[in-house]
PDB file of C-alpha atoms in Angstrom:
ATOM      1  CA  MET A 304      35.281-115.745-263.935  1.00  0.00           C
ATOM      2  CA  THR A 305      32.199-116.519-262.002  1.00  0.00           C
ATOM      3  CA  SER A 306      30.605-120.108-264.057  1.00  0.00           C
ATOM      4  CA  VAL A 307      26.763-120.052-265.457  1.00  0.00           C
ATOM      5  CA  ALA A 308      26.155-123.066-263.267  1.00  0.00           C
ATOM      6  CA  SER A 309      27.762-120.772-260.031  1.00  0.00           C
ATOM      7  CA  VAL A 310      25.501-117.883-260.632  1.00  0.00           C
ATOM      8  CA  ALA A 311      22.529-120.167-261.461  1.00  0.00           C
ATOM      9  CA  SER A 312      23.208-121.849-257.335  1.00  0.00           C
ATOM     10  CA  VAL A 313      23.035-118.227-255.999  1.00  0.00           C
ATOM     11  CA  ALA A 314      20.369-117.312-257.380  1.00  0.00           C
ATOM     12  CA  LEU A 315      18.788-120.477-256.294  1.00  0.00           C
ATOM     13  CA  VAL A 316      19.694-119.940-252.831  1.00  0.00           C
ATOM     14  CA  LYS A 317      18.645-116.617-253.107  1.00  0.00           C
ATOM     15  CA  MET A 318      15.078-117.108-254.063  1.00  0.00           C
ATOM     16  CA  ILE A 319      14.402-120.000-251.435  1.00  0.00           C
ATOM     17  CA  LYS A 320      15.823-117.623-248.879  1.00  0.00           C
ATOM     18  CA  ASN A 321      13.093-115.280-249.850  1.00  0.00           C
ATOM     19  CA  SER A 322      10.508-117.903-250.376  1.00  0.00           C
ATOM     20  CA  LEU A 323      11.138-118.868-246.638  1.00  0.00           C
ATOM     21  CA  GLU A 324      11.002-115.471-245.090  1.00  0.00           C
ATOM     22  CA  ASN A 325       8.254-114.873-246.998  1.00  0.00           C
ATOM     23  CA  LYS A 326       6.432-117.873-245.850  1.00  0.00           C
ATOM     24  CA  SER A 327       7.793-117.192-241.929  1.00  0.00           C
ATOM     25  CA  ALA A 328       6.267-113.169-242.097  1.00  0.00           C
ATOM     26  CA  ASN A 329       3.028-114.804-243.188  1.00  0.00           C
ATOM     27  CA  GLN A 330       2.481-117.544-240.831  1.00  0.00           C
ATOM     28  CA  SER A 331       4.007-114.795-238.303  1.00  0.00           C
ATOM     29  CA  ASP A 332       0.593-112.563-239.329  1.00  0.00           C
ATOM     30  CA  ASN A 333      -1.505-115.214-239.373  1.00  0.00           C
ATOM     31  CA  VAL A 334      -0.747-116.321-235.585  1.00  0.00           C
ATOM     32  CA  ALA A 335      -1.200-112.877-234.586  1.00  0.00           C
ATOM     33  CA  THR A 336      -4.396-111.968-236.518  1.00  0.00           C
ATOM     34  CA  SER A 337      -6.457-115.641-237.084  1.00  0.00           C
ATOM     35  CA  PRO A 338      -9.907-115.580-235.603  1.00  0.00           C
ATOM     36  CA  LYS A 339      -9.085-118.779-234.086  1.00  0.00           C
ATOM     37  CA  THR A 340      -6.290-117.324-231.908  1.00  0.00           C
ATOM     38  CA  ARG A 341      -7.645-117.523-228.601  1.00  0.00           C
ATOM     39  CA  GLN A 342      -6.662-115.005-226.025  1.00  0.00           C
ATOM     40  CA  ARG A 343      -6.290-115.681-222.584  1.00  0.00           C
ATOM     41  CA  PRO A 344      -7.642-112.903-219.798  1.00  0.00           C
ATOM     42  CA  CYS A 345      -4.169-112.011-217.626  1.00  0.00           C
ATOM     43  CA  VAL A 346      -3.676-112.135-214.176  1.00  0.00           C
ATOM     44  CA  LEU A 347      -0.919-109.524-212.832  1.00  0.00           C
ATOM     45  CA  VAL A 348       0.696-111.356-210.154  1.00  0.00           C
ATOM     46  CA  PHE A 349       3.219-110.075-207.263  1.00  0.00           C
ATOM     47  CA  ALA A 350       4.888-113.141-204.832  1.00  0.00           C
ATOM     48  CA  GLY A 351       7.816-114.642-203.949  1.00  0.00           C
ATOM     49  CA  HIS A 352       9.631-117.834-205.905  1.00  0.00           C
ATOM     50  CA  ASP A 353       9.371-120.776-203.705  1.00  0.00           C
ATOM     51  CA  PRO A 354      12.996-123.060-205.311  1.00  0.00           C
ATOM     52  CA  SER A 355      10.639-126.163-204.322  1.00  0.00           C
ATOM     53  CA  GLY A 356       7.578-125.625-206.669  1.00  0.00           C
ATOM     54  CA  GLY A 357       5.261-125.488-204.278  1.00  0.00           C
ATOM     55  CA  ALA A 358       4.148-122.479-203.404  1.00  0.00           C
ATOM     56  CA  GLY A 359       4.758-118.865-204.497  1.00  0.00           C
ATOM     57  CA  ILE A 360       4.901-117.821-207.808  1.00  0.00           C
ATOM     58  CA  GLN A 361       5.123-120.875-209.639  1.00  0.00           C
ATOM     59  CA  ALA A 362       1.925-121.952-207.284  1.00  0.00           C
ATOM     60  CA  ASP A 363       0.499-118.962-208.843  1.00  0.00           C
ATOM     61  CA  SER A 364       1.546-119.412-212.427  1.00  0.00           C
ATOM     62  CA  GLU A 365      -0.183-123.393-212.144  1.00  0.00           C
ATOM     63  CA  ALA A 366      -3.315-122.240-210.623  1.00  0.00           C
ATOM     64  CA  ILE A 367      -4.257-118.958-212.943  1.00  0.00           C
ATOM     65  CA  ALA A 368      -3.637-121.785-216.261  1.00  0.00           C
ATOM     66  CA  ALA A 369      -6.050-124.189-214.467  1.00  0.00           C
ATOM     67  CA  GLN A 370      -8.470-121.418-214.586  1.00  0.00           C
ATOM     68  CA  GLY A 371      -8.302-120.213-218.248  1.00  0.00           C
ATOM     69  CA  ALA A 372      -6.379-117.415-217.695  1.00  0.00           C
ATOM     70  CA  HIS A 373      -2.359-116.508-217.938  1.00  0.00           C
ATOM     71  CA  ALA A 374      -0.213-115.678-215.090  1.00  0.00           C
ATOM     72  CA  LEU A 375       2.161-112.033-215.771  1.00  0.00           C
ATOM     73  CA  THR A 376       4.508-112.890-212.548  1.00  0.00           C
ATOM     74  CA  ILE A 377       6.587-110.549-210.646  1.00  0.00           C
ATOM     75  CA  ILE A 378       8.338-111.896-208.234  1.00  0.00           C
ATOM     76  CA  THR A 379       8.970-109.918-205.431  1.00  0.00           C
ATOM     77  CA  ALA A 380      11.252-111.925-202.885  1.00  0.00           C
ATOM     78  CA  LEU A 381      13.938-114.771-203.474  1.00  0.00           C
ATOM     79  CA  THR A 382      13.319-117.164-200.778  1.00  0.00           C
ATOM     80  CA  VAL A 383      15.362-120.209-199.546  1.00  0.00           C
ATOM     81  CA  GLN A 384      12.915-122.801-198.518  1.00  0.00           C
ATOM     82  CA  ASP A 385      12.183-126.193-199.309  1.00  0.00           C
ATOM     83  CA  ASN A 386       8.424-127.867-199.037  1.00  0.00           C
ATOM     84  CA  ASP A 387       8.488-128.149-195.174  1.00  0.00           C
ATOM     85  CA  ARG A 388      10.451-124.745-194.492  1.00  0.00           C
ATOM     86  CA  VAL A 389      12.234-121.080-194.502  1.00  0.00           C
ATOM     87  CA  PHE A 390      15.221-120.537-193.670  1.00  0.00           C
ATOM     88  CA  ALA A 391      15.878-117.038-195.641  1.00  0.00           C
ATOM     89  CA  VAL A 392      13.964-114.360-197.581  1.00  0.00           C
ATOM     90  CA  HIS A 393      16.064-111.843-199.874  1.00  0.00           C
ATOM     91  CA  ALA A 394      13.701-109.204-201.029  1.00  0.00           C
ATOM     92  CA  VAL A 395      13.746-107.905-205.027  1.00  0.00           C
ATOM     93  CA  ASN A 396      14.503-104.118-205.766  1.00  0.00           C
ATOM     94  CA  ALA A 397      11.164-102.013-206.110  1.00  0.00           C
ATOM     95  CA  ASP A 398      12.420-100.338-208.811  1.00  0.00           C
ATOM     96  CA  ILE A 399      12.849-103.689-210.421  1.00  0.00           C
ATOM     97  CA  ILE A 400       9.255-104.314-209.846  1.00  0.00           C
ATOM     98  CA  ARG A 401       8.348-101.065-210.692  1.00  0.00           C
ATOM     99  CA  HIS A 402      10.094-101.255-213.905  1.00  0.00           C
ATOM    100  CA  GLN A 403       8.222-104.849-214.945  1.00  0.00           C
ATOM    101  CA  VAL A 404       4.818-103.846-214.130  1.00  0.00           C
ATOM    102  CA  ARG A 405       5.193-100.862-216.388  1.00  0.00           C
ATOM    103  CA  VAL A 406       6.836-102.390-219.278  1.00  0.00           C
ATOM    104  CA  LEU A 407       4.083-105.348-219.229  1.00  0.00           C
ATOM    105  CA  LEU A 408       1.403-102.668-218.795  1.00  0.00           C
ATOM    106  CA  LYS A 409       2.257-101.038-222.218  1.00  0.00           C
ATOM    107  CA  GLN A 410       1.556-104.292-223.991  1.00  0.00           C
ATOM    108  CA  CYS A 411      -0.803-106.183-221.862  1.00  0.00           C
ATOM    109  CA  LYS A 412      -4.492-105.113-220.302  1.00  0.00           C
ATOM    110  CA  ILE A 413      -4.934-107.039-216.861  1.00  0.00           C
ATOM    111  CA  ALA A 414      -8.036-108.481-216.039  1.00  0.00           C
ATOM    112  CA  ALA A 415      -7.012-109.373-212.385  1.00  0.00           C
ATOM    113  CA  ILE A 416      -4.249-108.947-209.917  1.00  0.00           C
ATOM    114  CA  LYS A 417      -3.053-111.469-207.212  1.00  0.00           C
ATOM    115  CA  ILE A 418      -0.950-110.503-204.317  1.00  0.00           C
ATOM    116  CA  GLY A 419       1.397-112.767-202.444  1.00  0.00           C
ATOM    117  CA  ILE A 420       4.185-112.033-200.566  1.00  0.00           C
ATOM    118  CA  VAL A 421       6.219-108.897-200.818  1.00  0.00           C
ATOM    119  CA  ALA A 422       9.282-109.537-198.785  1.00  0.00           C
ATOM    120  CA  HIS A 423       8.826-105.731-196.776  1.00  0.00           C
ATOM    121  CA  ARG A 424       7.588-102.135-196.391  1.00  0.00           C
ATOM    122  CA  VAL A 425       9.105-100.548-199.356  1.00  0.00           C
ATOM    123  CA  ASN A 426       7.757-103.116-201.526  1.00  0.00           C
ATOM    124  CA  ALA A 427       4.587-103.437-200.031  1.00  0.00           C
ATOM    125  CA  GLU A 428       4.296 -99.669-200.954  1.00  0.00           C
ATOM    126  CA  CYS A 429       5.831-100.015-203.882  1.00  0.00           C
ATOM    127  CA  ILE A 430       3.217-102.497-205.038  1.00  0.00           C
ATOM    128  CA  ALA A 431       0.161-100.538-203.920  1.00  0.00           C
ATOM    129  CA  GLU A 432       0.969 -97.577-206.036  1.00  0.00           C
ATOM    130  CA  LEU A 433       1.232 -99.156-208.518  1.00  0.00           C
ATOM    131  CA  VAL A 434      -2.476-101.055-208.242  1.00  0.00           C
ATOM    132  CA  ALA A 435      -3.310 -98.116-208.583  1.00  0.00           C
ATOM    133  CA  GLU A 436      -1.811 -96.632-211.340  1.00  0.00           C
ATOM    134  CA  ILE A 437      -3.574 -99.648-213.055  1.00  0.00           C
ATOM    135  CA  VAL A 438      -7.507 -98.879-211.410  1.00  0.00           C
ATOM    136  CA  GLN A 439      -6.764 -94.885-212.494  1.00  0.00           C
ATOM    137  CA  SER A 440      -5.720 -96.095-216.092  1.00  0.00           C
ATOM    138  CA  ARG A 441      -8.979 -97.573-216.594  1.00  0.00           C
ATOM    139  CA  PRO A 442     -11.410 -94.875-216.356  1.00  0.00           C
ATOM    140  CA  GLY A 443     -15.192 -96.144-216.700  1.00  0.00           C
ATOM    141  CA  MET A 444     -14.640 -99.492-216.948  1.00  0.00           C
ATOM    142  CA  SER A 445     -15.786-101.564-213.799  1.00  0.00           C
ATOM    143  CA  ASP A 446     -13.153-102.121-210.587  1.00  0.00           C
ATOM    144  CA  ILE A 447     -10.595-104.424-210.944  1.00  0.00           C
ATOM    145  CA  PRO A 448     -10.395-107.313-208.793  1.00  0.00           C
ATOM    146  CA  VAL A 449      -7.297-107.722-206.189  1.00  0.00           C
ATOM    147  CA  VAL A 450      -6.757-110.624-204.604  1.00  0.00           C
ATOM    148  CA  LEU A 451      -4.899-110.168-201.636  1.00  0.00           C
ATOM    149  CA  ASP A 452      -3.214-113.257-199.813  1.00  0.00           C
ATOM    150  CA  PRO A 453      -1.766-111.889-196.617  1.00  0.00           C
ATOM    151  CA  VAL A 454       0.691-114.043-196.090  1.00  0.00           C
ATOM    152  CA  LEU A 455       2.351-113.347-192.923  1.00  0.00           C
ATOM    153  CA  ALA A 456       4.575-116.599-191.963  1.00  0.00           C
ATOM    154  CA  SER A 457       4.778-119.830-193.450  1.00  0.00           C
ATOM    155  CA  GLY A 458       3.047-122.900-192.458  1.00  0.00           C
ATOM    156  CA  HIS A 459       5.091-123.732-189.755  1.00  0.00           C
ATOM    157  CA  GLY A 460       5.693-120.387-188.888  1.00  0.00           C
ATOM    158  CA  ASP A 461       8.310-119.343-190.763  1.00  0.00           C
ATOM    159  CA  THR A 462       8.872-115.792-191.347  1.00  0.00           C
ATOM    160  CA  LEU A 463       8.339-114.759-194.718  1.00  0.00           C
ATOM    161  CA  LEU A 464       8.563-110.864-194.529  1.00  0.00           C
ATOM    162  CA  LEU A 465      11.057-108.991-193.445  1.00  0.00           C
ATOM    163  CA  GLY A 466      11.783-105.167-191.394  1.00  0.00           C
ATOM    164  CA  ASP A 467       8.270-104.331-189.282  1.00  0.00           C
ATOM    165  CA  ALA A 468       5.823-106.520-188.103  1.00  0.00           C
ATOM    166  CA  PRO A 469       3.999-108.748-190.817  1.00  0.00           C
ATOM    167  CA  GLU A 470       0.875-107.255-190.549  1.00  0.00           C
ATOM    168  CA  GLN A 471       2.261-103.564-190.640  1.00  0.00           C
ATOM    169  CA  VAL A 472       4.373-104.664-193.726  1.00  0.00           C
ATOM    170  CA  ILE A 473       1.070-105.253-195.699  1.00  0.00           C
ATOM    171  CA  GLN A 474      -1.138-102.377-194.611  1.00  0.00           C
ATOM    172  CA  PRO A 475      -0.266-100.525-197.850  1.00  0.00           C
ATOM    173  CA  LEU A 476      -2.029-103.210-199.273  1.00  0.00           C
ATOM    174  CA  LEU A 477      -5.012-103.531-197.555  1.00  0.00           C
ATOM    175  CA  LYS A 478      -5.753-100.218-198.708  1.00  0.00           C
ATOM    176  CA  VAL A 479      -6.201-101.422-202.842  1.00  0.00           C
ATOM    177  CA  ALA A 480      -7.648-104.993-202.372  1.00  0.00           C
ATOM    178  CA  THR A 481     -10.711-105.541-203.263  1.00  0.00           C
ATOM    179  CA  LEU A 482     -10.956-109.466-202.000  1.00  0.00           C
ATOM    180  CA  ILE A 483      -8.546-110.384-198.734  1.00  0.00           C
ATOM    181  CA  THR A 484      -8.012-113.984-198.198  1.00  0.00           C
ATOM    182  CA  PRO A 485      -6.949-114.775-194.551  1.00  0.00           C
ATOM    183  CA  ASN A 486      -6.549-117.857-192.801  1.00  0.00           C
ATOM    184  CA  LEU A 487      -7.593-117.871-189.205  1.00  0.00           C
ATOM    185  CA  PRO A 488      -3.927-117.071-187.555  1.00  0.00           C
ATOM    186  CA  GLU A 489      -3.453-114.167-190.547  1.00  0.00           C
ATOM    187  CA  ALA A 490      -7.240-112.922-189.351  1.00  0.00           C
ATOM    188  CA  GLN A 491      -6.077-112.814-186.065  1.00  0.00           C
ATOM    189  CA  ARG A 492      -3.260-110.969-186.079  1.00  0.00           C
ATOM    190  CA  LEU A 493      -4.723-108.042-188.688  1.00  0.00           C
ATOM    191  CA  CYS A 494      -7.585-107.783-186.374  1.00  0.00           C
ATOM    192  CA  PRO A 495      -6.243-108.873-182.634  1.00  0.00           C
ATOM    193  CA  ALA A 496      -8.555-106.863-180.296  1.00  0.00           C
ATOM    194  CA  THR A 497     -11.057-109.956-181.164  1.00  0.00           C
ATOM    195  CA  GLY A 498     -11.597-113.407-181.938  1.00  0.00           C
ATOM    196  CA  ASP A 499     -15.115-113.426-183.968  1.00  0.00           C
ATOM    197  CA  LEU A 500     -14.873-113.997-187.317  1.00  0.00           C
ATOM    198  CA  VAL A 501     -18.268-111.584-188.237  1.00  0.00           C
ATOM    199  CA  GLN A 502     -15.954-108.828-186.302  1.00  0.00           C
ATOM    200  CA  GLN A 503     -12.741-109.591-187.819  1.00  0.00           C
ATOM    201  CA  ALA A 504     -14.481-109.371-191.253  1.00  0.00           C
ATOM    202  CA  ARG A 505     -16.099-106.030-190.132  1.00  0.00           C
ATOM    203  CA  GLN A 506     -12.552-104.729-189.520  1.00  0.00           C
ATOM    204  CA  LEU A 507     -11.181-106.217-192.458  1.00  0.00           C
ATOM    205  CA  LEU A 508     -13.857-104.204-194.496  1.00  0.00           C
ATOM    206  CA  GLN A 509     -13.673-101.076-193.421  1.00  0.00           C
ATOM    207  CA  PHE A 510     -10.237-100.992-195.602  1.00  0.00           C
ATOM    208  CA  ALA A 511     -11.430-100.670-199.456  1.00  0.00           C
ATOM    209  CA  CYS A 512     -11.945-104.403-199.706  1.00  0.00           C
ATOM    210  CA  ARG A 513     -15.669-105.423-200.886  1.00  0.00           C
ATOM    211  CA  ASP A 514     -14.848-108.938-199.555  1.00  0.00           C
ATOM    212  CA  VAL A 515     -13.106-110.916-197.320  1.00  0.00           C
ATOM    213  CA  PHE A 516     -12.591-114.635-197.399  1.00  0.00           C
ATOM    214  CA  ILE A 517     -11.364-116.228-194.130  1.00  0.00           C
ATOM    215  CA  LYS A 518     -10.388-119.630-194.383  1.00  0.00           C
ATOM    216  CA  GLY A 519     -10.555-122.422-191.826  1.00  0.00           C
ATOM    217  CA  GLY A 520      -7.610-124.880-193.091  1.00  0.00           C
ATOM    218  CA  HIS A 521      -6.228-123.951-189.642  1.00  0.00           C
ATOM    219  CA  GLY A 522      -9.005-125.111-187.303  1.00  0.00           C
ATOM    220  CA  THR A 523      -9.761-128.546-185.810  1.00  0.00           C
ATOM    221  CA  GLY A 524     -12.313-131.237-186.481  1.00  0.00           C
ATOM    222  CA  THR A 525     -13.368-133.396-189.785  1.00  0.00           C
ATOM    223  CA  GLN A 526     -14.565-130.182-191.428  1.00  0.00           C
ATOM    224  CA  VAL A 527     -12.814-127.187-193.105  1.00  0.00           C
ATOM    225  CA  ASN A 528     -14.877-124.161-192.645  1.00  0.00           C
ATOM    226  CA  ASN A 529     -14.482-120.978-195.234  1.00  0.00           C
ATOM    227  CA  HIS A 530     -16.905-118.166-194.658  1.00  0.00           C
ATOM    228  CA  TRP A 531     -17.469-115.364-197.631  1.00  0.00           C
ATOM    229  CA  PHE A 532     -18.249-111.636-195.981  1.00  0.00           C
ATOM    230  CA  ALA A 533     -19.818-108.625-197.941  1.00  0.00           C
ATOM    231  CA  ASP A 534     -21.481-106.099-197.139  1.00  0.00           C
ATOM    232  CA  GLY A 535     -24.383-107.762-195.219  1.00  0.00           C
ATOM    233  CA  HIS A 536     -23.847-111.141-196.996  1.00  0.00           C
ATOM    234  CA  HIS A 537     -22.232-114.311-195.058  1.00  0.00           C
ATOM    235  CA  GLN A 538     -21.626-117.496-196.872  1.00  0.00           C
ATOM    236  CA  GLN A 539     -20.052-120.700-195.132  1.00  0.00           C
ATOM    237  CA  TRP A 540     -18.501-123.741-196.977  1.00  0.00           C
ATOM    238  CA  GLN A 541     -17.589-126.992-195.609  1.00  0.00           C
ATOM    239  CA  TRP A 542     -14.778-129.181-196.983  1.00  0.00           C
ATOM    240  CA  ASP A 543     -13.752-132.637-195.831  1.00  0.00           C
ATOM    241  CA  ARG A 544     -10.489-132.166-193.964  1.00  0.00           C
ATOM    242  CA  LEU A 545      -7.986-133.926-195.548  1.00  0.00           C
ATOM    243  CA  PRO A 546      -5.501-135.947-193.664  1.00  0.00           C
ATOM    244  CA  ALA A 547      -2.220-134.936-194.815  1.00  0.00           C
ATOM    245  CA  SER A 548       0.249-131.173-194.521  1.00  0.00           C
ATOM    246  CA  TYR A 549      -0.086-129.055-198.179  1.00  0.00           C
ATOM    247  CA  HIS A 550       3.132-126.622-199.104  1.00  0.00           C
ATOM    248  CA  GLY A 551       1.318-123.775-201.325  1.00  0.00           C
ATOM    249  CA  SER A 552      -2.557-124.556-200.561  1.00  0.00           C
ATOM    250  CA  GLY A 553      -3.319-120.804-199.678  1.00  0.00           C
ATOM    251  CA  CYS A 554      -1.970-119.888-203.126  1.00  0.00           C
ATOM    252  CA  THR A 555      -3.309-121.882-204.919  1.00  0.00           C
ATOM    253  CA  LEU A 556      -6.367-120.913-203.512  1.00  0.00           C
ATOM    254  CA  ALA A 557      -5.880-117.209-204.075  1.00  0.00           C
ATOM    255  CA  SER A 558      -4.640-117.449-207.799  1.00  0.00           C
ATOM    256  CA  ALA A 559      -7.197-119.749-208.640  1.00  0.00           C
ATOM    257  CA  ILE A 560      -9.934-117.021-207.261  1.00  0.00           C
ATOM    258  CA  ALA A 561      -8.291-114.457-209.205  1.00  0.00           C
ATOM    259  CA  GLY A 562      -7.258-116.495-212.696  1.00  0.00           C
ATOM    260  CA  GLN A 563     -12.143-116.819-211.706  1.00  0.00           C
ATOM    261  CA  LEU A 564     -12.694-113.351-211.760  1.00  0.00           C
ATOM    262  CA  ALA A 565     -10.122-112.946-214.457  1.00  0.00           C
ATOM    263  CA  ALA A 566     -12.339-114.920-216.977  1.00  0.00           C
ATOM    264  CA  GLY A 567     -15.286-113.043-215.549  1.00  0.00           C
ATOM    265  CA  ALA A 568     -17.082-115.238-213.124  1.00  0.00           C
ATOM    266  CA  PRO A 569     -19.472-113.269-210.254  1.00  0.00           C
ATOM    267  CA  MET A 570     -17.633-113.394-206.926  1.00  0.00           C
ATOM    268  CA  ALA A 571     -19.871-116.514-205.734  1.00  0.00           C
ATOM    269  CA  GLU A 572     -19.385-118.458-208.540  1.00  0.00           C
ATOM    270  CA  ALA A 573     -15.216-118.011-208.192  1.00  0.00           C
ATOM    271  CA  LEU A 574     -15.387-118.749-204.763  1.00  0.00           C
ATOM    272  CA  GLU A 575     -17.299-122.004-205.514  1.00  0.00           C
ATOM    273  CA  ASN A 576     -14.863-122.893-208.380  1.00  0.00           C
ATOM    274  CA  ALA A 577     -11.818-121.894-206.831  1.00  0.00           C
ATOM    275  CA  GLN A 578     -12.415-123.758-203.527  1.00  0.00           C
ATOM    276  CA  ARG A 579     -13.092-127.034-205.695  1.00  0.00           C
ATOM    277  CA  TYR A 580     -10.541-127.000-207.728  1.00  0.00           C
ATOM    278  CA  THR A 581      -8.059-126.279-204.738  1.00  0.00           C
ATOM    279  CA  GLN A 582      -9.900-129.654-202.983  1.00  0.00           C
ATOM    280  CA  ASP A 583      -8.992-131.547-205.841  1.00  0.00           C
ATOM    281  CA  SER A 584      -5.753-129.987-205.835  1.00  0.00           C
ATOM    282  CA  LEU A 585      -4.975-131.497-202.482  1.00  0.00           C
ATOM    283  CA  ALA A 586      -6.280-134.897-202.452  1.00  0.00           C
ATOM    284  CA  GLN A 587      -4.429-135.437-205.619  1.00  0.00           C
ATOM    285  CA  ALA A 588      -1.381-133.908-203.962  1.00  0.00           C
ATOM    286  CA  TYR A 589       2.223-135.563-204.085  1.00  0.00           C
ATOM    287  CA  ALA A 590       5.264-136.263-202.693  1.00  0.00           C
ATOM    288  CA  ILE A 591       8.697-134.749-203.536  1.00  0.00           C
ATOM    289  CA  ALA A 592      10.500-135.512-199.982  1.00  0.00           C
ATOM    290  CA  PRO A 593       9.696-136.081-196.782  1.00  0.00           C
ATOM    291  CA  GLY A 594       6.718-133.445-195.279  1.00  0.00           C
ATOM    292  CA  GLN A 595       4.272-131.195-197.213  1.00  0.00           C
ATOM    293  CA  LEU A 596       2.917-132.414-199.754  1.00  0.00           C
ATOM    294  CA  ILE A 597       2.645-130.746-202.990  1.00  0.00           C
ATOM    295  CA  PRO A 598      -0.778-130.164-204.527  1.00  0.00           C
ATOM    296  CA  CYS A 599      -1.719-131.577-208.018  1.00  0.00           C
ATOM    297  CA  ARG A 600      -2.510-128.065-210.066  1.00  0.00           C
ATOM    298  CA  ILE A 601      -2.544-129.172-213.434  1.00  0.00           C
TER     299      ILE A 601
END
């Protein structure tokens, strides 16, 4: 026979459990609906994974977060590298990339897109198709910023793309990007017929992009000269050249620009703020091993 005490004990346990469940449900509702909960703009990021944490998807996530935005990270390649050299690149299957993006699109509003390494031509074509789908799904709305960092090789010249010539691999992406951010060697490889920055920018602007930002970090002299080209517009920035070599500086800058644009900054303001943020990150860079330093992005 069950005792009165046992029945009371069971009833008390059930009452406490129900109370806790109701409290948890109410707290969840409050978190989801509270006017004090701030929603960050989302940046859809396509990039490779760097196990050293200096470049690639980790650099992108940190730089975007520092601008007040949130990175939705789609890994396109698994790389074998340290803070100095790249030893191998393993592409992620395009079907996985496509599935991840379409799941995210059902839940999240995309405010900007940032594209880094894509591994090979198949992934480039897949990503270009996905970007086109996202743009077409926003009729009547302002164009979504698509920042392409055309990474053709590592800072030491190690290849990061498989199969065709790197400049051929990214051709589909040039047709959907609104801003391209090549460094000096990348601009030369994309526009081999001329070494003039103005002419290179004109060639790149013949694609879908409205803006070209050519980075001068690979130049010489005490100043780094960065150039922004748009239709009929050219603006230059000069920054002190820092003495060290850095792992992931290009990822940092392109992602910071994407984060700024996602947060609603106009292009000129986004470029200014992102450059200043990147310069500060490099000035505070730290070491994890001999070789290139890691930008301090957070």
